[in-house]
Amino acid sequence: MRARHASQGARRAREFEAFVAGAARRLLHAATLLTAEAPDDNPRARRLLTLSLAHTYACWDRLRGEDPYARTRQELAARFARGAWHHYGGLGRARPHPASALARLSPQERLILVLRMYEGVADEQVAAQLGLSPDRVRAICARAQTALLHQPRGPAPAVLGAKVAPS
């Protein structure tokens, strides 16, 4: 009996290791996009991924044909949303890395944009996971895309040698 449990545990560990070897890099990139940290300095993203993978491992035997990548991604998104709510007073505020292109987006906008554009999750699935309507998800995603594509302009350059008319 013990030998059978040991072999099942070893098989489970091998399967999970193979999954992590194939999926960890992409999931870490998604987590880094969510946290808007620098790719080479992303402790929040690494912690988020570690906790999400630990959850996936804990329920590995109960997946029963479910995609472990989708399950881990769902857990990653849920942990990010809860963390943004708890630590930053809601999905409207965050403290991302200022050099990140996604830093100007709210955590909710980043979450929806990453799930939709980077991960390719359907509007309906994102809406169900976040408790929003699909139309609201589409609107937030469009707003986030617009914010990224149309960077705010800085002040107008000073014109050298311009004469100021007397008033």
CSV table of N, CA, C and O in Angstrom, one decimal, residues 3-4 19 25 34 39 53 60-61 72 76 90-91 99 106 120 132 147 151 155:
chain,number,residue,atom,x,y,z
A,3,ALA,N,3.9,1.5,-1.0
A,3,ALA,CA,4.7,1.6,-2.2
A,3,ALA,C,3.8,2.2,-3.3
A,3,ALA,O,4.3,3.0,-4.2
A,4,ARG,N,2.5,1.8,-3.3
A,4,ARG,CA,1.6,2.4,-4.4
A,4,ARG,C,1.5,3.9,-4.2
A,4,ARG,O,1.5,4.7,-5.1
A,19,PHE,N,4.9,20.1,-16.2
A,19,PHE,CA,4.0,21.2,-16.5
A,19,PHE,C,4.7,22.5,-16.2
A,19,PHE,O,4.7,23.5,-17.0
A,25,ARG,N,7.6,30.0,-17.5
A,25,ARG,CA,8.2,31.2,-18.2
A,25,ARG,C,7.0,32.1,-18.7
A,25,ARG,O,7.0,33.3,-18.4
A,34,LEU,N,1.1,41.8,-15.1
A,34,LEU,CA,0.0,42.2,-14.2
A,34,LEU,C,0.6,43.2,-13.1
A,34,LEU,O,-0.1,44.2,-12.8
A,39,PRO,N,11.0,43.3,-15.8
A,39,PRO,CA,11.2,41.9,-16.0
A,39,PRO,C,12.4,41.3,-15.2
A,39,PRO,O,12.3,40.1,-14.8
A,53,LEU,N,1.1,28.5,-8.4
A,53,LEU,CA,1.6,27.1,-8.7
A,53,LEU,C,1.4,26.2,-7.5
A,53,LEU,O,1.1,25.0,-7.7
A,60,TRP,N,-3.7,19.2,-7.9
A,60,TRP,CA,-3.3,18.5,-9.1
A,60,TRP,C,-4.1,17.2,-9.4
A,60,TRP,O,-4.6,17.0,-10.5
A,61,ASP,N,-4.3,16.4,-8.3
A,61,ASP,CA,-5.0,15.1,-8.5
A,61,ASP,C,-6.5,15.3,-8.8
A,61,ASP,O,-7.2,14.4,-9.3
A,72,THR,N,-4.0,27.5,-13.4
A,72,THR,CA,-3.0,28.3,-12.8
A,72,THR,C,-3.2,29.7,-13.2
A,72,THR,O,-3.1,30.6,-12.4
A,76,LEU,N,-3.8,32.8,-10.7
A,76,LEU,CA,-2.9,33.9,-10.8
A,76,LEU,C,-3.7,35.2,-10.9
A,76,LEU,O,-3.5,36.2,-10.2
A,90,GLY,N,-8.3,48.7,-3.6
A,90,GLY,CA,-9.2,48.4,-4.7
A,90,GLY,C,-8.4,48.3,-6.0
A,90,GLY,O,-7.3,48.5,-6.1
A,91,LEU,N,-9.2,47.9,-7.1
A,91,LEU,CA,-8.5,47.7,-8.3
A,91,LEU,C,-8.2,49.0,-9.1
A,91,LEU,O,-7.7,49.0,-10.2
A,99,ALA,N,8.8,52.6,-14.9
A,99,ALA,CA,9.3,52.4,-16.2
A,99,ALA,C,8.5,51.5,-17.1
A,99,ALA,O,8.7,51.4,-18.3
A,106,SER,N,-4.7,51.1,-14.5
A,106,SER,CA,-5.1,50.6,-13.2
A,106,SER,C,-4.9,49.1,-13.2
A,106,SER,O,-4.8,48.4,-14.2
A,120,GLY,N,-5.1,35.6,-24.4
A,120,GLY,CA,-6.2,35.2,-25.4
A,120,GLY,C,-7.4,34.6,-24.8
A,120,GLY,O,-8.1,33.9,-25.4
A,132,LEU,N,-18.0,40.7,-14.0
A,132,LEU,CA,-18.4,41.8,-14.8
A,132,LEU,C,-19.2,41.3,-16.0
A,132,LEU,O,-19.2,40.1,-16.4
A,147,ALA,N,-5.2,53.8,-24.0
A,147,ALA,CA,-4.3,54.5,-23.1
A,147,ALA,C,-2.8,54.1,-23.5
A,147,ALA,O,-1.9,54.9,-23.4
A,151,GLN,N,0.0,57.6,-25.9
A,151,GLN,CA,0.7,58.0,-24.7
A,151,GLN,C,0.5,59.5,-24.5
A,151,GLN,O,0.4,60.3,-25.5
A,155,PRO,N,5.0,68.5,-22.1
A,155,PRO,CA,4.8,69.9,-22.4
A,155,PRO,C,5.4,70.2,-23.8
A,155,PRO,O,6.3,69.6,-24.3
